[in-house]
GROMACS .gro file of C-alpha atoms in nm:
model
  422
    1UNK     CA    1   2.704   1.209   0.713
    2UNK     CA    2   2.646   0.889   0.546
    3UNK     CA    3   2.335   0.809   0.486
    4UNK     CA    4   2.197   0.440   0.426
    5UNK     CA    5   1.893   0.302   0.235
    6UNK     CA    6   1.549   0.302   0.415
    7UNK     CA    7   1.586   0.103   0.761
    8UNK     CA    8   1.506   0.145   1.080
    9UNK     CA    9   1.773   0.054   1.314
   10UNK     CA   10   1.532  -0.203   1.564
   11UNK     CA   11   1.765  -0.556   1.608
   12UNK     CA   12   2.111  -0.401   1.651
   13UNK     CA   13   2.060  -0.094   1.875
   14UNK     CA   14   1.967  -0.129   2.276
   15UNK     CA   15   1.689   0.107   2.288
   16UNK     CA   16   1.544   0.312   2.574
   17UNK     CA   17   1.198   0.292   2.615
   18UNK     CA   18   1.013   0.593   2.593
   19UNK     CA   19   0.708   0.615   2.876
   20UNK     CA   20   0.495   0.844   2.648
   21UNK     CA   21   0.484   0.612   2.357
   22UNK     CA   22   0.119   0.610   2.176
   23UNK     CA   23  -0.093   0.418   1.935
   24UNK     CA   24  -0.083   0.582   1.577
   25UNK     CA   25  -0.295   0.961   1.604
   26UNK     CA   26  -0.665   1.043   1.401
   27UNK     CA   27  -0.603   1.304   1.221
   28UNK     CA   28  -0.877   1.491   1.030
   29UNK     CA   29  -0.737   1.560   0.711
   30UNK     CA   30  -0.844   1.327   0.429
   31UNK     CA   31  -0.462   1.286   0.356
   32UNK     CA   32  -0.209   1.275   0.567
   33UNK     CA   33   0.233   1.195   0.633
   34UNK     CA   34   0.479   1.207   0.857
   35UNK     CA   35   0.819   1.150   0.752
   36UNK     CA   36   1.178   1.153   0.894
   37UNK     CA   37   1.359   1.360   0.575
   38UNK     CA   38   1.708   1.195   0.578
   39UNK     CA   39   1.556   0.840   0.548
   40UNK     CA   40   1.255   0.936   0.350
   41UNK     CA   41   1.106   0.674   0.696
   42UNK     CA   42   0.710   0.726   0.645
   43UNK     CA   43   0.603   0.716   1.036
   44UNK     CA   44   0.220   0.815   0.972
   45UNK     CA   45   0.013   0.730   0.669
   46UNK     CA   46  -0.282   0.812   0.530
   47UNK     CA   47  -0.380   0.811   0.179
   48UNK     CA   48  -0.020   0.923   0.087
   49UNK     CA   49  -0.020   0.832  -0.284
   50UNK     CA   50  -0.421   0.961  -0.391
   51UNK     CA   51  -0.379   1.272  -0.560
   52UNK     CA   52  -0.490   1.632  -0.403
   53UNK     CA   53  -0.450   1.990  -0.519
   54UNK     CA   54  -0.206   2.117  -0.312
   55UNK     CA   55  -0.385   2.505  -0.302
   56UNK     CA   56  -0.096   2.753  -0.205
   57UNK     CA   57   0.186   2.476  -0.087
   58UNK     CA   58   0.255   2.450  -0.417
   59UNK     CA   59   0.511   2.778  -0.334
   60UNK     CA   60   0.719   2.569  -0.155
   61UNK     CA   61   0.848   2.397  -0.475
   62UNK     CA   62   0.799   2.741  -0.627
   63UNK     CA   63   1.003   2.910  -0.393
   64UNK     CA   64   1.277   2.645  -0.354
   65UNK     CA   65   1.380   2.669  -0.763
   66UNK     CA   66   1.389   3.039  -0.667
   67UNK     CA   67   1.631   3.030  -0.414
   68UNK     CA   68   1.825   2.775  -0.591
   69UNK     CA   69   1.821   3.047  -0.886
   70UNK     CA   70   1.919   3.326  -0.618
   71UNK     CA   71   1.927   3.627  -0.735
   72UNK     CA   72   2.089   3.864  -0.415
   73UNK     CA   73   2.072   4.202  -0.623
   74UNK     CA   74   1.783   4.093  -0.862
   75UNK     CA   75   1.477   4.350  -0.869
   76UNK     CA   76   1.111   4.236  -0.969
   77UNK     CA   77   0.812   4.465  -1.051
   78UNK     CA   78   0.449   4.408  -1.029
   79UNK     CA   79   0.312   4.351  -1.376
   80UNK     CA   80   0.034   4.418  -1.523
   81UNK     CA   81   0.094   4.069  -1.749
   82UNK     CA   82   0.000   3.937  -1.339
   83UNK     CA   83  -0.293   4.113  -1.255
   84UNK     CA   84  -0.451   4.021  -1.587
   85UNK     CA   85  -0.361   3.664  -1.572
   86UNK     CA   86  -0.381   3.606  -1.208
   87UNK     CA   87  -0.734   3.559  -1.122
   88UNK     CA   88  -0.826   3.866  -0.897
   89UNK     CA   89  -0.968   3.678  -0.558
   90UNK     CA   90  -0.612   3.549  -0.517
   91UNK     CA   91  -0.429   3.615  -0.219
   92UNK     CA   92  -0.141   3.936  -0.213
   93UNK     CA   93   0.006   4.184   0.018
   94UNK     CA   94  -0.128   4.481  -0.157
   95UNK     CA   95   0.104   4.549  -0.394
   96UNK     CA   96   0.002   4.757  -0.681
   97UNK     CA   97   0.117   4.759  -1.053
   98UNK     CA   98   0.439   4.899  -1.097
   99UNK     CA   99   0.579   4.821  -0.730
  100UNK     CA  100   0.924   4.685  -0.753
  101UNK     CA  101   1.073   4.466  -0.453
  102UNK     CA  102   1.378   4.286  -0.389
  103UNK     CA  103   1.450   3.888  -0.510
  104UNK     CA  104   1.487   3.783  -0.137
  105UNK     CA  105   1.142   4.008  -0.056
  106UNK     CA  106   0.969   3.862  -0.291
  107UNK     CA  107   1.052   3.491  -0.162
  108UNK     CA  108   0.919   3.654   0.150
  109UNK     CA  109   0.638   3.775   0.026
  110UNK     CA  110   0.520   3.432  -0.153
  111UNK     CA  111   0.600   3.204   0.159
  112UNK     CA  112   0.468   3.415   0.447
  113UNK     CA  113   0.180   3.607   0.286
  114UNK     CA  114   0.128   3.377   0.037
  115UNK     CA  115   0.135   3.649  -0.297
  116UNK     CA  116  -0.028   3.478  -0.605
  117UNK     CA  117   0.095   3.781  -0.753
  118UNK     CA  118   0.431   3.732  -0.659
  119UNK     CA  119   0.502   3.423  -0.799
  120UNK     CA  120   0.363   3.476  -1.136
  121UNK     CA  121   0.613   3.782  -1.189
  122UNK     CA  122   0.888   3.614  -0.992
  123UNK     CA  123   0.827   3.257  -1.211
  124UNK     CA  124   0.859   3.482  -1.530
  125UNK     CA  125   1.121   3.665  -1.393
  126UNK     CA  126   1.302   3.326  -1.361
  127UNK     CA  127   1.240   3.121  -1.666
  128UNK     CA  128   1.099   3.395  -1.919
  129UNK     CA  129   0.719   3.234  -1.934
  130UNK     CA  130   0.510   3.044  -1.658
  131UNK     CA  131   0.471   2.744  -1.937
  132UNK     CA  132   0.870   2.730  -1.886
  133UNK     CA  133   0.875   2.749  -1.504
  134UNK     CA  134   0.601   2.473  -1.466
  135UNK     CA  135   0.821   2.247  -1.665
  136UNK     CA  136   1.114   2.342  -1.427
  137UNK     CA  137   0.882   2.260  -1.136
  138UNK     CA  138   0.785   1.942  -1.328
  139UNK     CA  139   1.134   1.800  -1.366
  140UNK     CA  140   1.230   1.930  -1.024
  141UNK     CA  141   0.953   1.747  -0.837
  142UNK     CA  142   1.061   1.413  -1.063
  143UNK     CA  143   1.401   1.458  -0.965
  144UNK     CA  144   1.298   1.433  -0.576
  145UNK     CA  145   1.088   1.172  -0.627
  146UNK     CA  146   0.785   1.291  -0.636
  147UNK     CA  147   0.618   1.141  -0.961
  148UNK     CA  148   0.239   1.123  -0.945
  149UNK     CA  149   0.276   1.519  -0.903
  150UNK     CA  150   0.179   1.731  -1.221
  151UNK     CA  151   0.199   2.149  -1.144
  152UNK     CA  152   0.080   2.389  -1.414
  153UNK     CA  153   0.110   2.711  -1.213
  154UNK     CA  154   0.347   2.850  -0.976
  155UNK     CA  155   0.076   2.980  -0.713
  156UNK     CA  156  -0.164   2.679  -0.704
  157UNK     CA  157  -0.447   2.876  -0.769
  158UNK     CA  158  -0.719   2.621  -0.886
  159UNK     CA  159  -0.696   2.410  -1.169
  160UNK     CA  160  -0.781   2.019  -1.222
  161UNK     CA  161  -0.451   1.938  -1.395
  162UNK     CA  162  -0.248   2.079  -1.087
  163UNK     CA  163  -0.206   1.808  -0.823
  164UNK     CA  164   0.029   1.643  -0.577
  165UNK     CA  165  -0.019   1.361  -0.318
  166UNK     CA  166   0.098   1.386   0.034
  167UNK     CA  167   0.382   1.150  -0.028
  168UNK     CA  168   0.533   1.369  -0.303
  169UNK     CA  169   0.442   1.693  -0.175
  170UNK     CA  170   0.639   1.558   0.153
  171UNK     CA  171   0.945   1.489  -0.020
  172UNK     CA  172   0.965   1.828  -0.157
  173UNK     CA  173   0.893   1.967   0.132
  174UNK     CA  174   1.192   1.761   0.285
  175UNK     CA  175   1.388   1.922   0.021
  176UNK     CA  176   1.304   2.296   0.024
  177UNK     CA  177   1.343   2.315   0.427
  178UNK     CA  178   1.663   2.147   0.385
  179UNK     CA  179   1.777   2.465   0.224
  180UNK     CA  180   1.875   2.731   0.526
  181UNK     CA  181   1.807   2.992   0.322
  182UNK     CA  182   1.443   2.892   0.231
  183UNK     CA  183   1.393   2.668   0.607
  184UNK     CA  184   1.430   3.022   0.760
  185UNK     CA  185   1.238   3.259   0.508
  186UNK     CA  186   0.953   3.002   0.580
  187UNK     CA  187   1.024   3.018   0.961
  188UNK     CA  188   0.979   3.370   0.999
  189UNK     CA  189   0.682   3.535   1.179
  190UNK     CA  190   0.712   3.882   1.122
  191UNK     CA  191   0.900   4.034   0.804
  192UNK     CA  192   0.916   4.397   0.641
  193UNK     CA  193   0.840   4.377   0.324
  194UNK     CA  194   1.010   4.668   0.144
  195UNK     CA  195   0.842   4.849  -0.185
  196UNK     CA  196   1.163   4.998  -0.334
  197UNK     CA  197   0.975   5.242  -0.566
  198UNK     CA  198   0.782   5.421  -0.257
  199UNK     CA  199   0.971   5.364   0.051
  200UNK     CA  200   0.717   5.194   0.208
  201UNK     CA  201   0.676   4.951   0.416
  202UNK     CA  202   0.447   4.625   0.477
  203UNK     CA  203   0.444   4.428   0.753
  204UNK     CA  204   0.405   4.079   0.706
  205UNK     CA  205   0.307   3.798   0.948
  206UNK     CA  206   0.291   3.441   0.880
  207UNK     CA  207  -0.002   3.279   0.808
  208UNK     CA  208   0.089   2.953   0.982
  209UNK     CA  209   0.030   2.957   1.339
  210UNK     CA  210   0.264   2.726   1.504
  211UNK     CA  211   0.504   3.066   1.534
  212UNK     CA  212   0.261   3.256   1.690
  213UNK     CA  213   0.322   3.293   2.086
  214UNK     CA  214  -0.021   3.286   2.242
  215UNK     CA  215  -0.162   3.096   1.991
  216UNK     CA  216  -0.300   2.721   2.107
  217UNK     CA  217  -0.170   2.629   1.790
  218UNK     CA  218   0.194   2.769   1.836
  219UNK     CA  219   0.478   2.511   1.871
  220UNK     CA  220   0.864   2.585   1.931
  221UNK     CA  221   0.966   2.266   1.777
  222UNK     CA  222   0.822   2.355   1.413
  223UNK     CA  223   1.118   2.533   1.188
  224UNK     CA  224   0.876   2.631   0.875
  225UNK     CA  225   0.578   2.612   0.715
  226UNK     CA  226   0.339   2.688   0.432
  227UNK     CA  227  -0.051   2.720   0.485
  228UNK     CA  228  -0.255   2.644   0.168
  229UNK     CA  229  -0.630   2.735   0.141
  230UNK     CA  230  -0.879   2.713  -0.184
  231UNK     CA  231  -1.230   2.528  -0.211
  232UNK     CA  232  -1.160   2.246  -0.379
  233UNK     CA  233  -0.845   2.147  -0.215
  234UNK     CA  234  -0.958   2.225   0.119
  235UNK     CA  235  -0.716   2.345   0.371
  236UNK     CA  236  -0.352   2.222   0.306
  237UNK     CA  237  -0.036   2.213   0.523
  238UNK     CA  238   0.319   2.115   0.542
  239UNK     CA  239   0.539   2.193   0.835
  240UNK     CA  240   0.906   2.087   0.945
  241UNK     CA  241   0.986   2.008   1.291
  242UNK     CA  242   1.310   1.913   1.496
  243UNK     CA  243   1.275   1.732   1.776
  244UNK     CA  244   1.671   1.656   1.951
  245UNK     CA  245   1.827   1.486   1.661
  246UNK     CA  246   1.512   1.381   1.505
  247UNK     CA  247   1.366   1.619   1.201
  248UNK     CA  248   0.984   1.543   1.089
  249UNK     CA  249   0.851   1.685   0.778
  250UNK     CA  250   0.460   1.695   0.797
  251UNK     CA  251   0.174   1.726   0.547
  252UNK     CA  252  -0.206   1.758   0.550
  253UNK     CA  253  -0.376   1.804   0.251
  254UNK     CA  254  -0.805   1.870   0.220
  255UNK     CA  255  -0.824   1.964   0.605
  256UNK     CA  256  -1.021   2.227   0.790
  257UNK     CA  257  -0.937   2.556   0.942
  258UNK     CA  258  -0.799   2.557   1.238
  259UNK     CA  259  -0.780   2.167   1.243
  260UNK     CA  260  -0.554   2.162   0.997
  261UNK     CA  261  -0.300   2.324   1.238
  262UNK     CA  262  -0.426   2.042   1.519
  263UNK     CA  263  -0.352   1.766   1.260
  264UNK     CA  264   0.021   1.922   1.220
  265UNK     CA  265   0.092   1.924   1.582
  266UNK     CA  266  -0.085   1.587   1.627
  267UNK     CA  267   0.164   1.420   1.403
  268UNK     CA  268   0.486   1.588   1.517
  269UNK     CA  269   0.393   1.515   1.876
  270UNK     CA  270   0.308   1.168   1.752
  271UNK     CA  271   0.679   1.136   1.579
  272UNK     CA  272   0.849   1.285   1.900
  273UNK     CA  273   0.753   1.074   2.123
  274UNK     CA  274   0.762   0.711   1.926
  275UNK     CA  275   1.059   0.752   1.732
  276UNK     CA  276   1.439   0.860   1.744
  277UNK     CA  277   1.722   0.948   1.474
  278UNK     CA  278   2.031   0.713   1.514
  279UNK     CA  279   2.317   0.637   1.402
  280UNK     CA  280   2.583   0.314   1.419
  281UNK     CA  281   2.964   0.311   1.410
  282UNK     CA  282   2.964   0.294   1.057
  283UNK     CA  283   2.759   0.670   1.018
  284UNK     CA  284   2.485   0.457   0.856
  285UNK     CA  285   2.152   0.657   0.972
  286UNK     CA  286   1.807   0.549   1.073
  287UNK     CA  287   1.495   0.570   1.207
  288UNK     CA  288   1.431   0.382   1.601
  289UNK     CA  289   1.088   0.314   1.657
  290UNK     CA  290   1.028   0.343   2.008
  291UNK     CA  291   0.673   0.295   2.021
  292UNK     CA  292   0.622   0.048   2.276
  293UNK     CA  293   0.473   0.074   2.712
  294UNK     CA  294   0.848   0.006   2.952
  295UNK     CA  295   0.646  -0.323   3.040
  296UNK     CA  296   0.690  -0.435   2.692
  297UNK     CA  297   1.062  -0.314   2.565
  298UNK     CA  298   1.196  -0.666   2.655
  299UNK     CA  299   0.976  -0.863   2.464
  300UNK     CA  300   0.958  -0.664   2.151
  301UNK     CA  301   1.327  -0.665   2.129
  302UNK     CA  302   1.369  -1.051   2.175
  303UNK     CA  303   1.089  -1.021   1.892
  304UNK     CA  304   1.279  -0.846   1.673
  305UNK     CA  305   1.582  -1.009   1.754
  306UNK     CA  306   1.439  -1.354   1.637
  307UNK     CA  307   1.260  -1.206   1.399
  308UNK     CA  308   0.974  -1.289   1.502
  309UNK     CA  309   0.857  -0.941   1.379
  310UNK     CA  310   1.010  -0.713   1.140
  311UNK     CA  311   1.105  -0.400   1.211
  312UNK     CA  312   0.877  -0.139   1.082
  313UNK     CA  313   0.701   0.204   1.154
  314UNK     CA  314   0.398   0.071   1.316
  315UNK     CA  315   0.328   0.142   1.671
  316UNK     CA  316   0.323  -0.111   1.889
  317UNK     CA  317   0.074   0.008   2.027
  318UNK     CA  318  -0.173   0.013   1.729
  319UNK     CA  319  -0.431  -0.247   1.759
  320UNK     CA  320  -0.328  -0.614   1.624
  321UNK     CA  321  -0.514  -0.845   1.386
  322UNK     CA  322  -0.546  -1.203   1.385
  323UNK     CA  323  -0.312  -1.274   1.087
  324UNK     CA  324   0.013  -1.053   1.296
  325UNK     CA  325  -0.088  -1.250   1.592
  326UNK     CA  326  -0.097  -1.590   1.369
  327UNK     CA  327   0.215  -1.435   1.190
  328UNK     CA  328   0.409  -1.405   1.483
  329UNK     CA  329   0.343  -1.762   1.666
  330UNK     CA  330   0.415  -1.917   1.335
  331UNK     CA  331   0.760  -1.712   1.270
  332UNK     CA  332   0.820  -1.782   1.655
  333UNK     CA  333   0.767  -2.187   1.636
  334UNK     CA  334   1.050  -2.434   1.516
  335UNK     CA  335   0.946  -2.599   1.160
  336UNK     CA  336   0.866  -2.884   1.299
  337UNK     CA  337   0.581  -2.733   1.505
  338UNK     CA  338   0.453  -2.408   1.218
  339UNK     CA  339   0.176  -2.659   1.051
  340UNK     CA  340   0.037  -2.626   1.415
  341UNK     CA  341  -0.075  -2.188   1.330
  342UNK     CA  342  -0.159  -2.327   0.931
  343UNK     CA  343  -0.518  -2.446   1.045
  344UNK     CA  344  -0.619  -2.133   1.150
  345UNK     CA  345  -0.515  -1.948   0.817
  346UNK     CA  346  -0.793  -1.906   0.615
  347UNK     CA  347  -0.745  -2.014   0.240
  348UNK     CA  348  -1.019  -1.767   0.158
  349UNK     CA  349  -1.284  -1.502   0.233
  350UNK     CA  350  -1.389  -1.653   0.527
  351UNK     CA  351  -1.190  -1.868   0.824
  352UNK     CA  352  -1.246  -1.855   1.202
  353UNK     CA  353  -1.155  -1.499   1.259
  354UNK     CA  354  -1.180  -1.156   1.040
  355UNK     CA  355  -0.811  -1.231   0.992
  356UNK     CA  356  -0.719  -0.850   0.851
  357UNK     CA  357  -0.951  -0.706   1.142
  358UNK     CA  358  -0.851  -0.625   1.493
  359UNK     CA  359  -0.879  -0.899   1.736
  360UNK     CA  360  -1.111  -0.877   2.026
  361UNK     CA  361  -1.036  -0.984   2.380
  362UNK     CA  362  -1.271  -1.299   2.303
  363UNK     CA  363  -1.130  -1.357   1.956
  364UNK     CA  364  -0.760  -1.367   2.118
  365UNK     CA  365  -0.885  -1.629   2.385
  366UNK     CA  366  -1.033  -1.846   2.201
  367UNK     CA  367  -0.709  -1.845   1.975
  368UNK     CA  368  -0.465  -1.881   2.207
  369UNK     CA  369  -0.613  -2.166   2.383
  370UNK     CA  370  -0.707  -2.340   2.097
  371UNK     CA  371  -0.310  -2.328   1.978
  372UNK     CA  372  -0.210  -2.366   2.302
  373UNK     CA  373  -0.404  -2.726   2.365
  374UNK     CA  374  -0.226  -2.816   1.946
  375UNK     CA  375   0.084  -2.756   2.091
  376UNK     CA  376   0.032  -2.988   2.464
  377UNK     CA  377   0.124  -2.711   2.682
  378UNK     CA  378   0.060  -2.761   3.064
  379UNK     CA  379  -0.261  -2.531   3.219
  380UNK     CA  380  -0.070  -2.290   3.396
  381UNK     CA  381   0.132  -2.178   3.126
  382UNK     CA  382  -0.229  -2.157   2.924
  383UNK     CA  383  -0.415  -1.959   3.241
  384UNK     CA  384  -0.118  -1.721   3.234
  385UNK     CA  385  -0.204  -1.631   2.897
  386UNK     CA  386  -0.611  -1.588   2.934
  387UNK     CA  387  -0.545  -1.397   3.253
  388UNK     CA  388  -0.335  -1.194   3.063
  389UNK     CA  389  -0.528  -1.101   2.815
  390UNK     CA  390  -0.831  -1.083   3.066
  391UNK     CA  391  -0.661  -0.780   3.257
  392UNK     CA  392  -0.818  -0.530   3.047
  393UNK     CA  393  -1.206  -0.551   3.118
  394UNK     CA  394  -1.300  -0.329   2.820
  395UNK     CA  395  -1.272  -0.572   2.539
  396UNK     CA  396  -1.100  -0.317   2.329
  397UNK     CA  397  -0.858  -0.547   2.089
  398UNK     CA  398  -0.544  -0.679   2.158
  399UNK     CA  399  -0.237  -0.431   2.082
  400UNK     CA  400   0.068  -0.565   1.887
  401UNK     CA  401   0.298  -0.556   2.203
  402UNK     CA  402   0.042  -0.766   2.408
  403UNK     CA  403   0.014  -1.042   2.125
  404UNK     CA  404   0.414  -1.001   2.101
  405UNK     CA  405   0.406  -1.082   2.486
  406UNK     CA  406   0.188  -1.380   2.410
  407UNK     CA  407   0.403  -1.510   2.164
  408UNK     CA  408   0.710  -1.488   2.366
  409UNK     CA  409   0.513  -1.690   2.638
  410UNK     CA  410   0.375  -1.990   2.406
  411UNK     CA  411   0.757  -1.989   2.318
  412UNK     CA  412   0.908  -1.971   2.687
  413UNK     CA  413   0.630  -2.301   2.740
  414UNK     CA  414   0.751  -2.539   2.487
  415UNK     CA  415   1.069  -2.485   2.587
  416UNK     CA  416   0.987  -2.509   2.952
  417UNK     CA  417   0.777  -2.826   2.860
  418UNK     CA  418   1.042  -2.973   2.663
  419UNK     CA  419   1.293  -2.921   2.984
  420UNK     CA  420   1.106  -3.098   3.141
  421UNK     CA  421   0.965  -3.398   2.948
  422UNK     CA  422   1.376  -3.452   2.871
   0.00000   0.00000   0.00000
């Protein structure tokens, strides 16, 4: 498939509105993304680029060098160059010294029970020294794009110069569930882990609980996962969905147990129901954002059409400030008629609205007429507006779709006025 720079596909595609479309979620982590992989589309943001310790997520990048380096017959055995260098509150399986495993168990055994253990003597195993396999997982992360990353470990047991940020940590997320071999290791509930040297057996469950039937947390859609926990970093999370055509990659990072689950679920069900994956007849792939009411489908794609707007990965829905509502009318007005919007700019820290804030009901009223009376537009066509925005009696602020219907209406009036003066 041929994929295209970052777009989404808004002016040239008829869309179909979606009824369950939503403003953009609160989530409770103190970081936060949602991202369609095969774009790199951001859909959900929230302090994507400060840095975060990523806890145990770091074994995603961990495990995907692993499988890249896979090793089918390959044997590992628990050191004791582990246990002394492994600080000894870190999570295992219960492994002791001198256990041997399988390769594959051991990628197992680091991304469902989450084996500090395991990927010290699996990281040796594969460059000869953990120094050597944190510069692999250095120039790996670089190589995906993830620069403002630095990883000095291959368990992410604590330490200050080990850090991600969501944004990076997303992208290799992206890229170690687009691996089937790692995507399903990491989608497994239940595993046997098998201890070659004793015969026995451990049963291992995973520790994320979107696979767990029964669960409030479980969710069908979600194709892998890795949980995260230590104090400083809080509870961390990154998760893969597929929704139809659509694949989300999420991640929380200094969350809270179990909300940390809620904020996963929140932004996949977010993603699902405000966005699509498309294609055109060229096999040039995007992102559709869908996130509009059926009322307002029309009038955000004559928006985007005449670019009034530009197409982005903001809900509609979200609440609108008084410079996108200025923004639009202006891009919306012939140049003879934009110095009509350039009063109400303000050419510093104050003007006659908190331009980057929301804009109340009021706010919005008092604008509109006020641009409507510049412009000589007849009453009814102003009253049509203020009843409008009047409809909703509990002064929350106007959304972007309702000041895009606004717009569209001071447009369909000067042309309606100039009809008729002519």
């Amino acid at each position: 498939m041929k994929k295209s720079s970052l777009f989404l596909l808004l002016c040239t595609l008829v869309c179909t509105p979606l009824t369950y479309a939503s403003p953009s979620p609160a989530v409770n982590a103190e970081g936060a993304i949602l991202i369609e992989p095969h774009t790199r589309t951001v859909l959900y943001k929230k302090n994507i680029n400060s840095p975060f310790y990523p806890a145990s997520t770091t074994k995603v990048l961990t495990s995907l060098l692993l499988v890249e380096d896979l090793k089918e017959d390959g044997t590992i055995t628990k050191s004791t160059d582990s246990v002394a260098n492994v600080p000894s509150d870190s999570s295992h399986i219960g492994l002791n010294i001198g256990d041997t495993y399988s390769y594959v168990d051991g990628i197992h055994g680091i991304m469902m029970g989450s084996d500090n253990f395991i990927s010290y003597d699996m990281a040796v195993y594969d460059a000869g020294s953990i120094d050597a396999f944190a510069a692999k997982m250095n120039e790996k992360a670089k190589s995906l794009g993830a620069n403002n990353s630095n990883f000095v470990n291959p368990h992410g047991y604590h330490d200050p110069n080990h850090y991600t940020t969501p944004y990076d940590l997303s992208l290799i997320t992206a890229a170690a569930f687009e691996d089937p071999v790692l995507c399903e290791i990491a989608g497994t509930p239940k595993y046997n882990f098998n201890i070659i040297n004793s015969g026995k057996t451990l049963p291992l469950s995973h520790t994320a609980q979107f696979f767990k039937e029964g669960s409030p947390y479980f969710n069908e859609n979600v194709l892998a996962a890795k949980t995260g926990y230590h104090t400083p970093a809080g509870r961390t999370l990154v998760a893969k969905a597929q929704y139809g055509d659509l694949e989300l990659i999420a991640v929380v990072m200094k969350s809270g147990y179990p909300t940390y689950f809620e904020d996963i679920n929140t932004l996949f069900e977010y993603g699902a129901e405000n966005f699509e994956f498309v294609s055109d007849a060229n096999h040039n792939v995007g992102v559709k954002n869908v996130s509009y009411s059926d009322w307002s489908a029309p009038y955000v794609q004559h928006a985007l059409s005449n670019k009034w707007i530009k197409p982005s990965a903001k809900s509609y829905m979200d609440k609108a400030s008084a410079n996108e509502f200025l923004t639009m009318i202006e891009n919306m007005l012939p140049y003879a008629l934009k110095s009509v919007v350039t009063e109400y700019m303000p050419t510093n820290s104050t003007g006659p609205f908190k331009f980057n804030q929301p804009i109340t009901r009021s706010e919005s009223i008092r604008l509109f007429k006020q641009i409507a009376n510049s412009l000589d537009l007849e009453w009814p066509h102003i009253e049509q507006g203020v009843k409008f925005i009047q409809k909703d009696q509990s002064q929350t602020p106007l959304t972007i779709e309702e000041c895009i219907y606004l717009t569209q209406l001071i447009g369909d009036s000067i042309l309606t006025d100039t009809l008729i003066t002519n």
